[in-house]
PDB file of C-alpha atoms in Angstrom:
ATOM      1  CA  LEU T  23     123.918  84.507  90.030  1.00 56.00           C
ATOM      2  CA  ALA T  24     122.966  80.755  88.929  1.00 51.00           C
ATOM      3  CA  GLN T  25     119.444  79.412  88.916  1.00 54.00           C
ATOM      4  CA  ILE T  26     119.153  76.768  91.526  1.00 51.00           C
ATOM      5  CA  ASN T  27     117.683  73.425  90.795  1.00 53.00           C
ATOM      6  CA  THR T  28     113.985  74.409  90.807  1.00 60.00           C
ATOM      7  CA  GLY T  29     114.764  76.620  87.732  1.00 74.00           C
ATOM      8  CA  THR T  30     114.229  79.823  89.734  1.00 86.00           C
ATOM      9  CA  PHE T  31     116.616  82.206  91.333  1.00 91.00           C
ATOM     10  CA  PRO T  32     117.264  82.814  94.797  1.00 91.00           C
ATOM     11  CA  THR T  33     114.151  84.117  96.759  1.00 89.00           C
ATOM     12  CA  ALA T  34     116.067  86.528  98.667  1.00 91.00           C
ATOM     13  CA  ASN T  35     119.435  87.776 100.180  1.00 91.00           C
ATOM     14  CA  ASP T  36     119.682  85.998 103.389  1.00 92.00           C
ATOM     15  CA  CYS T  37     122.851  86.290 105.460  1.00 91.00           C
ATOM     16  CA  SER T  38     121.076  85.249 109.020  1.00 91.00           C
ATOM     17  CA  ILE T  39     122.609  82.605 110.938  1.00 90.00           C
ATOM     18  CA  THR T  40     119.386  80.182 109.849  1.00 91.00           C
ATOM     19  CA  PRO T  41     119.139  81.479 106.156  1.00 90.00           C
ATOM     20  CA  ALA T  42     115.690  80.603 104.685  1.00 90.00           C
ATOM     21  CA  PRO T  43     115.652  77.583 101.962  1.00 88.00           C
ATOM     22  CA  ASN T  44     116.387  78.842  98.348  1.00 88.00           C
ATOM     23  CA  THR T  45     118.231  82.119  99.282  1.00 90.00           C
ATOM     24  CA  ILE T  46     121.504  83.579  98.887  1.00 90.00           C
ATOM     25  CA  CYS T  47     123.982  85.279 101.205  1.00 92.00           C
ATOM     26  CA  LEU T  48     125.569  88.391  99.867  1.00 91.00           C
ATOM     27  CA  LYS T  49     127.199  90.042 102.825  1.00 89.00           C
ATOM     28  CA  ALA T  50     127.827  93.582 103.175  1.00 88.00           C
ATOM     29  CA  SER T  51     131.074  94.951 104.013  1.00 87.00           C
ATOM     30  CA  THR T  52     132.135  98.071 105.551  1.00 84.00           C
ATOM     31  CA  ASN T  53     131.862 100.127 102.380  1.00 88.00           C
ATOM     32  CA  THR T  54     129.739  97.797  99.987  1.00 92.00           C
ATOM     33  CA  THR T  55     125.945  97.112 100.286  1.00 91.00           C
ATOM     34  CA  TYR T  56     123.727  94.787  98.240  1.00 93.00           C
ATOM     35  CA  GLN T  57     120.082  95.213  97.432  1.00 92.00           C
ATOM     36  CA  TYR T  58     118.262  91.915  95.832  1.00 93.00           C
ATOM     37  CA  THR T  59     115.098  91.381  94.216  1.00 91.00           C
ATOM     38  CA  VAL T  60     113.454  88.512  92.391  1.00 91.00           C
ATOM     39  CA  ASN T  61     110.597  87.561  90.199  1.00 88.00           C
ATOM     40  CA  ASN T  62     110.268  83.994  89.771  1.00 89.00           C
ATOM     41  CA  SER T  63     106.602  84.181  88.551  1.00 86.00           C
ATOM     42  CA  THR T  64     107.531  85.507  85.022  1.00 85.00           C
ATOM     43  CA  THR T  65     109.006  83.377  82.393  1.00 86.00           C
ATOM     44  CA  PRO T  66     111.832  83.329  82.329  1.00 87.00           C
ATOM     45  CA  PRO T  67     112.412  84.340  86.010  1.00 90.00           C
ATOM     46  CA  THR T  68     114.084  87.443  86.549  1.00 90.00           C
ATOM     47  CA  PHE T  69     116.362  89.151  88.958  1.00 92.00           C
ATOM     48  CA  CYS T  70     118.101  92.448  89.913  1.00 92.00           C
ATOM     49  CA  LEU T  71     120.974  93.383  92.184  1.00 94.00           C
ATOM     50  CA  THR T  72     122.325  96.875  93.092  1.00 93.00           C
ATOM     51  CA  VAL T  73     125.799  96.740  94.679  1.00 94.00           C
ATOM     52  CA  THR T  74     126.807 100.061  96.255  1.00 93.00           C
ATOM     53  CA  ASN T  75     130.308 101.055  97.452  1.00 92.00           C
ATOM     54  CA  GLY T  76     130.279 104.482  99.254  1.00 89.00           C
ATOM     55  CA  SER T  77     128.424 106.806  96.874  1.00 89.00           C
ATOM     56  CA  THR T  78     128.811 104.567  93.507  1.00 93.00           C
ATOM     57  CA  SER T  79     126.031 102.075  92.613  1.00 93.00           C
ATOM     58  CA  TYR T  80     125.785  99.764  89.784  1.00 94.00           C
ATOM     59  CA  PHE T  81     123.249  96.955  88.998  1.00 93.00           C
ATOM     60  CA  THR T  82     122.891  94.029  86.860  1.00 94.00           C
ATOM     61  CA  THR T  83     120.052  91.618  85.859  1.00 91.00           C
ATOM     62  CA  ASN T  84     119.625  88.316  83.958  1.00 87.00           C
ATOM     63  CA  ASP T  85     122.080  89.685  81.014  1.00 79.00           C
ATOM     64  CA  ALA T  86     124.845  89.955  83.834  1.00 82.00           C
ATOM     65  CA  THR T  87     125.876  93.229  82.187  1.00 86.00           C
ATOM     66  CA  PRO T  88     126.906  95.916  85.121  1.00 92.00           C
ATOM     67  CA  THR T  89     125.197  99.314  84.646  1.00 93.00           C
ATOM     68  CA  ALA T  90     125.396 102.414  86.473  1.00 93.00           C
ATOM     69  CA  GLY T  91     122.643 103.446  88.700  1.00 90.00           C
ATOM     70  CA  GLY T  92     120.218 101.246  90.790  1.00 90.00           C
ATOM     71  CA  CYS T  93     117.313  98.483  89.966  1.00 91.00           C
ATOM     72  CA  PRO T  94     113.964 100.053  90.319  1.00 91.00           C
ATOM     73  CA  GLY T  95     112.706  99.665  94.094  1.00 91.00           C
ATOM     74  CA  HIS T  96     116.501  99.921  95.167  1.00 92.00           C
ATOM     75  CA  SER T  97     118.367 102.996  96.465  1.00 89.00           C
ATOM     76  CA  VAL T  98     121.161 104.694  94.586  1.00 90.00           C
ATOM     77  CA  GLY T  99     124.333 105.780  96.267  1.00 89.00           C
ATOM     78  CA  GLY T 100     123.304 104.896  99.674  1.00 85.00           C
ATOM     79  CA  GLY T 101     120.100 106.810  99.718  1.00 88.00           C
ATOM     80  CA  THR T 102     116.850 105.922 101.740  1.00 91.00           C
ATOM     81  CA  VAL T 103     114.089 103.334 100.408  1.00 93.00           C
ATOM     82  CA  ILE T 104     110.936 104.028 101.439  1.00 96.00           C
ATOM     83  CA  THR T 105     107.596 102.007 101.241  1.00 96.00           C
ATOM     84  CA  ASN T 106     104.212 103.433 100.482  1.00 95.00           C
ATOM     85  CA  LEU T 107     101.704 101.680 102.765  1.00 94.00           C
ATOM     86  CA  VAL T 108      98.618 102.573 100.332  1.00 90.00           C
ATOM     87  CA  LYS T 109      97.524 100.393  97.718  1.00 86.00           C
ATOM     88  CA  ASN T 110      96.251 102.608  95.072  1.00 85.00           C
ATOM     89  CA  PRO T 111      97.724 105.917  95.711  1.00 89.00           C
ATOM     90  CA  ASN T 112      96.852 107.711  92.684  1.00 87.00           C
ATOM     91  CA  PHE T 113      93.600 106.296  91.562  1.00 84.00           C
ATOM     92  CA  GLU T 114      94.629 105.354  88.246  1.00 82.00           C
ATOM     93  CA  THR T 115      92.690 102.305  88.315  1.00 78.00           C
ATOM     94  CA  ASN T 116      89.296 101.491  90.281  1.00 64.00           C
ATOM     95  CA  VAL T 117      90.871  98.780  91.779  1.00 55.00           C
ATOM     96  CA  ASN T 118      91.047  98.420  95.555  1.00 48.00           C
ATOM     97  CA  GLY T 119      90.107 101.802  96.684  1.00 51.00           C
ATOM     98  CA  THR T 120      88.968 104.673  94.793  1.00 54.00           C
ATOM     99  CA  GLY T 121      87.605 106.417  97.787  1.00 64.00           C
ATOM    100  CA  THR T 122      84.498 106.179  99.816  1.00 69.00           C
ATOM    101  CA  GLY T 123      82.768 109.171 101.407  1.00 74.00           C
ATOM    102  CA  GLY T 124      80.270 110.462 103.717  1.00 75.00           C
ATOM    103  CA  TYR T 125      77.912 112.986 103.191  1.00 74.00           C
ATOM    104  CA  GLY T 126      76.688 114.323 106.610  1.00 74.00           C
ATOM    105  CA  THR T 127      72.977 114.581 107.690  1.00 77.00           C
ATOM    106  CA  GLY T 128      70.745 115.138 104.823  1.00 74.00           C
ATOM    107  CA  GLY T 129      73.704 115.486 101.839  1.00 78.00           C
ATOM    108  CA  VAL T 130      73.250 113.413  98.441  1.00 81.00           C
ATOM    109  CA  GLY T 131      75.958 112.978  96.100  1.00 81.00           C
ATOM    110  CA  ASN T 132      78.262 110.435  94.184  1.00 84.00           C
ATOM    111  CA  ILE T 133      81.750 109.478  93.996  1.00 84.00           C
ATOM    112  CA  THR T 134      83.582 109.019  90.592  1.00 84.00           C
ATOM    113  CA  ARG T 135      87.189 108.842  89.207  1.00 86.00           C
ATOM    114  CA  THR T 136      88.095 112.039  87.566  1.00 87.00           C
ATOM    115  CA  ASN T 137      90.829 112.681  84.861  1.00 90.00           C
ATOM    116  CA  ASP T 138      91.957 116.031  86.620  1.00 91.00           C
ATOM    117  CA  GLY T 139      94.003 114.703  89.434  1.00 92.00           C
ATOM    118  CA  TYR T 140      96.967 116.499  90.744  1.00 93.00           C
ATOM    119  CA  GLY T 141      99.854 116.943  88.173  1.00 84.00           C
ATOM    120  CA  GLY T 142      97.928 115.208  85.895  1.00 84.00           C
ATOM    121  CA  GLY T 143      96.235 111.847  85.746  1.00 86.00           C
ATOM    122  CA  SER T 144      93.420 110.780  87.995  1.00 88.00           C
ATOM    123  CA  ALA T 145      91.763 111.907  90.977  1.00 89.00           C
ATOM    124  CA  THR T 146      88.893 110.499  93.210  1.00 87.00           C
ATOM    125  CA  THR T 147      86.080 113.054  93.318  1.00 88.00           C
ATOM    126  CA  MET T 148      82.888 113.461  95.578  1.00 86.00           C
ATOM    127  CA  THR T 149      80.392 115.755  94.299  1.00 86.00           C
ATOM    128  CA  TRP T 150      77.180 116.964  96.523  1.00 83.00           C
ATOM    129  CA  THR T 151      74.029 117.100  94.400  1.00 82.00           C
ATOM    130  CA  THR T 152      72.235 118.253  97.713  1.00 80.00           C
ATOM    131  CA  PRO T 153      74.631 119.614 100.677  1.00 74.00           C
ATOM    132  CA  ALA T 154      74.539 118.396 104.035  1.00 74.00           C
ATOM    133  CA  THR T 155      73.237 120.268 106.927  1.00 74.00           C
ATOM    134  CA  SER T 156      74.788 118.776 109.598  1.00 74.00           C
ATOM    135  CA  GLY T 157      77.526 116.140 110.494  1.00 71.00           C
ATOM    136  CA  GLY T 158      80.082 117.323 108.110  1.00 70.00           C
ATOM    137  CA  ALA T 159      81.664 115.283 105.205  1.00 71.00           C
ATOM    138  CA  THR T 160      84.751 113.299 104.722  1.00 76.00           C
ATOM    139  CA  LEU T 161      86.164 111.676 101.153  1.00 75.00           C
ATOM    140  CA  TYR T 162      88.463 108.789 102.121  1.00 71.00           C
ATOM    141  CA  ALA T 163      91.069 107.587 100.189  1.00 58.00           C
ATOM    142  CA  ALA T 164      92.424 104.345  99.515  1.00 42.00           C
ATOM    143  CA  THR T 165      90.217 102.154 101.244  1.00 46.00           C
ATOM    144  CA  THR T 166      87.070 100.238 100.558  1.00 40.00           C
ATOM    145  CA  ASN T 167      85.178 102.039 103.708  1.00 43.00           C
ATOM    146  CA  ALA T 168      85.954 103.942 106.615  1.00 42.00           C
ATOM    147  CA  SER T 169      86.010 101.106 109.233  1.00 46.00           C
ATOM    148  CA  SER T 170      88.891  99.222 106.955  1.00 56.00           C
ATOM    149  CA  GLY T 171      91.962 100.322 105.025  1.00 78.00           C
ATOM    150  CA  ILE T 172      95.609 100.569 105.713  1.00 89.00           C
ATOM    151  CA  PRO T 173      97.489  98.019 107.821  1.00 91.00           C
ATOM    152  CA  ILE T 174      99.312  99.372 110.718  1.00 93.00           C
ATOM    153  CA  SER T 175     100.897  98.389 113.885  1.00 95.00           C
ATOM    154  CA  PRO T 176     100.202 100.044 117.357  1.00 96.00           C
ATOM    155  CA  GLY T 177     103.076 102.099 118.821  1.00 97.00           C
ATOM    156  CA  THR T 178     104.418 102.584 115.375  1.00 97.00           C
ATOM    157  CA  THR T 179     105.045 106.243 113.941  1.00 98.00           C
ATOM    158  CA  TYR T 180     103.679 107.210 110.679  1.00 98.00           C
ATOM    159  CA  THR T 181     103.680 110.077 108.252  1.00 98.00           C
ATOM    160  CA  VAL T 182     100.391 110.572 106.444  1.00 95.00           C
ATOM    161  CA  SER T 183      99.808 112.971 103.451  1.00 94.00           C
ATOM    162  CA  LEU T 184      97.179 113.580 100.836  1.00 92.00           C
ATOM    163  CA  TRP T 185      96.580 116.157  98.072  1.00 94.00           C
ATOM    164  CA  GLY T 186      93.283 117.635  98.189  1.00 92.00           C
ATOM    165  CA  GLN T 187      91.159 120.380  96.524  1.00 92.00           C
ATOM    166  CA  THR T 188      87.601 121.730  97.240  1.00 89.00           C
ATOM    167  CA  SER T 189      85.567 123.937  95.070  1.00 88.00           C
ATOM    168  CA  THR T 190      84.828 126.415  97.411  1.00 84.00           C
ATOM    169  CA  ALA T 191      86.704 127.941 100.084  1.00 82.00           C
ATOM    170  CA  VAL T 192      85.599 125.910 103.007  1.00 81.00           C
ATOM    171  CA  SER T 193      87.545 124.956 106.073  1.00 82.00           C
ATOM    172  CA  SER T 194      88.819 121.536 105.213  1.00 86.00           C
ATOM    173  CA  ALA T 195      91.172 119.137 107.106  1.00 87.00           C
ATOM    174  CA  LEU T 196      92.949 115.881 106.864  1.00 90.00           C
ATOM    175  CA  ASN T 197      91.006 113.247 108.620  1.00 89.00           C
ATOM    176  CA  ILE T 198      92.490 110.093 110.024  1.00 91.00           C
ATOM    177  CA  VAL T 199      90.612 107.214 111.434  1.00 89.00           C
ATOM    178  CA  GLU T 200      92.228 104.138 112.981  1.00 92.00           C
ATOM    179  CA  THR T 201      90.154 100.972 113.586  1.00 89.00           C
ATOM    180  CA  ASN T 202      90.659  97.461 115.281  1.00 91.00           C
ATOM    181  CA  ASN T 203      90.633  94.347 113.408  1.00 88.00           C
ATOM    182  CA  ALA T 204      86.938  94.046 113.871  1.00 88.00           C
ATOM    183  CA  GLY T 205      86.502  97.454 112.250  1.00 84.00           C
ATOM    184  CA  ASP T 206      85.618  99.487 115.342  1.00 89.00           C
ATOM    185  CA  GLN T 207      86.898 103.125 115.486  1.00 89.00           C
ATOM    186  CA  VAL T 208      90.011 103.242 118.332  1.00 94.00           C
ATOM    187  CA  ALA T 209      90.944 106.861 117.078  1.00 94.00           C
ATOM    188  CA  ASN T 210      89.366 109.385 114.686  1.00 90.00           C
ATOM    189  CA  ASN T 211      91.362 112.911 114.387  1.00 91.00           C
ATOM    190  CA  THR T 212      91.865 116.014 112.037  1.00 88.00           C
ATOM    191  CA  TYR T 213      94.536 117.688 110.958  1.00 87.00           C
ATOM    192  CA  SER T 214      96.096 120.696 108.765  1.00 79.00           C
ATOM    193  CA  SER T 215      92.684 122.925 108.437  1.00 80.00           C
ATOM    194  CA  VAL T 216      92.888 124.882 104.932  1.00 83.00           C
ATOM    195  CA  GLY T 217      90.375 126.635 103.118  1.00 79.00           C
ATOM    196  CA  VAL T 218      91.663 127.736  99.671  1.00 84.00           C
ATOM    197  CA  ALA T 219      89.221 127.074  96.822  1.00 87.00           C
ATOM    198  CA  ASN T 220      90.189 125.100  93.683  1.00 91.00           C
ATOM    199  CA  THR T 221      93.870 124.761  94.689  1.00 92.00           C
ATOM    200  CA  TRP T 222      95.576 121.287  95.258  1.00 94.00           C
ATOM    201  CA  THR T 223      97.097 121.433  99.046  1.00 92.00           C
ATOM    202  CA  ARG T 224      99.026 118.679 100.446  1.00 94.00           C
ATOM    203  CA  TYR T 225      97.670 117.901 103.685  1.00 93.00           C
ATOM    204  CA  SER T 226     100.311 115.799 106.150  1.00 95.00           C
ATOM    205  CA  THR T 227     100.906 114.677 109.844  1.00 96.00           C
ATOM    206  CA  THR T 228     102.989 112.412 111.518  1.00 97.00           C
ATOM    207  CA  LEU T 229     101.305 110.314 114.171  1.00 96.00           C
ATOM    208  CA  THR T 230     101.784 107.065 116.538  1.00 97.00           C
ATOM    209  CA  ALA T 231      99.042 104.430 115.951  1.00 97.00           C
ATOM    210  CA  VAL T 232      97.096 103.976 118.969  1.00 97.00           C
ATOM    211  CA  ALA T 233      96.914 100.593 121.156  1.00 95.00           C
ATOM    212  CA  ASN T 234      94.773  98.067 119.426  1.00 93.00           C
ATOM    213  CA  ALA T 235      95.094 100.154 116.015  1.00 94.00           C
ATOM    214  CA  ALA T 236      94.938  97.393 113.005  1.00 92.00           C
ATOM    215  CA  ASN T 237      94.161  99.806 110.039  1.00 91.00           C
ATOM    216  CA  LEU T 238      94.164 103.478 108.985  1.00 91.00           C
ATOM    217  CA  SER T 239      91.815 105.389 106.596  1.00 88.00           C
ATOM    218  CA  LEU T 240      92.994 108.817 105.365  1.00 89.00           C
ATOM    219  CA  GLY T 241      90.701 111.429 103.908  1.00 88.00           C
ATOM    220  CA  VAL T 242      89.839 115.099 103.290  1.00 88.00           C
ATOM    221  CA  ARG T 243      86.905 116.461 105.671  1.00 85.00           C
ATOM    222  CA  VAL T 244      84.730 119.525 105.701  1.00 83.00           C
ATOM    223  CA  PRO T 245      82.319 120.559 108.369  1.00 76.00           C
ATOM    224  CA  ALA T 246      78.698 120.690 107.547  1.00 68.00           C
ATOM    225  CA  LEU T 247      77.768 121.873 104.351  1.00 65.00           C
ATOM    226  CA  ALA T 248      74.635 123.778 104.726  1.00 56.00           C
ATOM    227  CA  GLY T 249      74.680 127.142 102.460  1.00 58.00           C
ATOM    228  CA  THR T 250      77.300 125.798 100.034  1.00 60.00           C
ATOM    229  CA  PRO T 251      76.193 125.419  96.314  1.00 67.00           C
ATOM    230  CA  THR T 252      75.055 122.054  94.913  1.00 75.00           C
ATOM    231  CA  ASN T 253      77.796 120.345  92.820  1.00 82.00           C
ATOM    232  CA  PHE T 254      80.336 121.172  95.681  1.00 84.00           C
ATOM    233  CA  THR T 255      83.220 118.819  95.475  1.00 87.00           C
ATOM    234  CA  ILE T 256      86.317 117.176  97.234  1.00 88.00           C
ATOM    235  CA  LYS T 257      89.160 115.950  95.184  1.00 90.00           C
ATOM    236  CA  ILE T 258      92.022 113.612  96.320  1.00 90.00           C
ATOM    237  CA  ASP T 259      94.874 112.350  94.938  1.00 92.00           C
ATOM    238  CA  ASN T 260      98.494 111.161  95.620  1.00 93.00           C
ATOM    239  CA  ALA T 261      97.949 109.437  99.053  1.00 92.00           C
ATOM    240  CA  MET T 262     101.148 108.355 100.987  1.00 94.00           C
ATOM    241  CA  VAL T 263     101.540 106.602 104.219  1.00 95.00           C
ATOM    242  CA  THR T 264     105.170 105.784 105.429  1.00 97.00           C
ATOM    243  CA  GLU T 265     106.745 104.563 108.472  1.00 97.00           C
ATOM    244  CA  GLY T 266     108.648 107.064 110.550  1.00 97.00           C
ATOM    245  CA  SER T 267     108.547 110.970 111.065  1.00 98.00           C
ATOM    246  CA  THR T 268     109.655 111.961 107.773  1.00 97.00           C
ATOM    247  CA  LEU T 269     107.634 113.690 105.125  1.00 97.00           C
ATOM    248  CA  TYR T 270     108.547 112.570 101.727  1.00 97.00           C
ATOM    249  CA  ASN T 271     108.044 113.821  98.130  1.00 96.00           C
ATOM    250  CA  TYR T 272     105.364 111.834  96.790  1.00 95.00           C
ATOM    251  CA  ALA T 273     106.228 108.971  94.548  1.00 94.00           C
ATOM    252  CA  ASP T 274     104.770 105.831  92.911  1.00 92.00           C
ATOM    253  CA  PRO T 275     105.779 103.311  90.007  1.00 93.00           C
ATOM    254  CA  LEU T 276     103.741 105.191  87.348  1.00 90.00           C
ATOM    255  CA  THR T 277     105.276 108.700  88.096  1.00 87.00           C
ATOM    256  CA  SER T 278     108.732 107.337  88.914  1.00 89.00           C
ATOM    257  CA  PRO T 279     108.786 104.287  86.899  1.00 85.00           C
ATOM    258  CA  SER T 280     112.487 103.629  86.588  1.00 85.00           C
ATOM    259  CA  SER T 281     113.234 103.882  90.347  1.00 91.00           C
ATOM    260  CA  TRP T 282     109.829 102.615  92.049  1.00 95.00           C
ATOM    261  CA  VAL T 283     108.130  99.365  91.936  1.00 93.00           C
ATOM    262  CA  TRP T 284     104.717  97.752  92.919  1.00 92.00           C
ATOM    263  CA  ASN T 285     105.399  94.652  95.869  1.00 88.00           C
ATOM    264  CA  GLY T 286     102.406  92.780  94.159  1.00 86.00           C
ATOM    265  CA  THR T 287      99.453  93.496  91.688  1.00 85.00           C
ATOM    266  CA  PRO T 288      99.753  97.116  90.205  1.00 87.00           C
ATOM    267  CA  PHE T 289      97.320  99.483  91.683  1.00 85.00           C
ATOM    268  CA  ASN T 290      96.640  96.782  94.677  1.00 83.00           C
ATOM    269  CA  SER T 291      99.754  96.719  96.652  1.00 86.00           C
ATOM    270  CA  THR T 292     101.958  98.813  98.379  1.00 90.00           C
ATOM    271  CA  SER T 293     105.146 100.080  96.413  1.00 93.00           C
ATOM    272  CA  THR T 294     108.524 100.933  97.157  1.00 94.00           C
ATOM    273  CA  GLY T 295     111.404 103.106  95.865  1.00 94.00           C
ATOM    274  CA  PRO T 296     114.093 105.701  96.670  1.00 93.00           C
ATOM    275  CA  ALA T 297     113.048 108.770  98.477  1.00 93.00           C
ATOM    276  CA  LEU T 298     112.780 111.682  96.204  1.00 87.00           C
TER     277      LEU T 298
END
């Protein structure tokens, strides 16, 4: 690929009838497909191109040396590429959504980022210093609060998953809240009840976003905590929201750095890569 007059690489692979300015057309054939990404904000700008013929993939970057495999964020051998819509899915930083929680009536506690996440790394942990007496309690993931969250589209199917752990054997469930553009709830449902203490469990479900839904928040919910000990905790980690009805293995650019990429600021943007 040659740089264009602006000193940057083409912004996209666009073979449409009316391609956008400053793009390139690498047209797929019966057996050959192209995947192209570019970063013109670095010095110097960079690009990466993956070419797949049948089940064989090679990639090239600025150095123009073809190498077996694929660029980060691209599929290899014709595999599926997915995007995780959760912007801070493994809570490794406090940027954009370490989690927020409700404590139920009478509950008091705090939320922190702890270094005991699923498979290592960080988790978001909510600890009650005073148990709730009614109303239940939820620790929400990847959202600033329960009335905002992950952008979704009405009528679109999503698969939602989250790893969670509670400190005592209480009934717990995946809780999903959908809100409209004004932040009003349009759906609030719980799924996948479990009750194993101190054991990481993957909660998951597939849903179709309701009419007027604009955002989704996911979390782990427990019933009212009257009678449970103080210092009861919910921990959450590895949140994932993908389009479609398939539950994929969790991945992100930190745990799969050779194949997954952030689509913007690390830990504050969606991420993309091959399904693992």
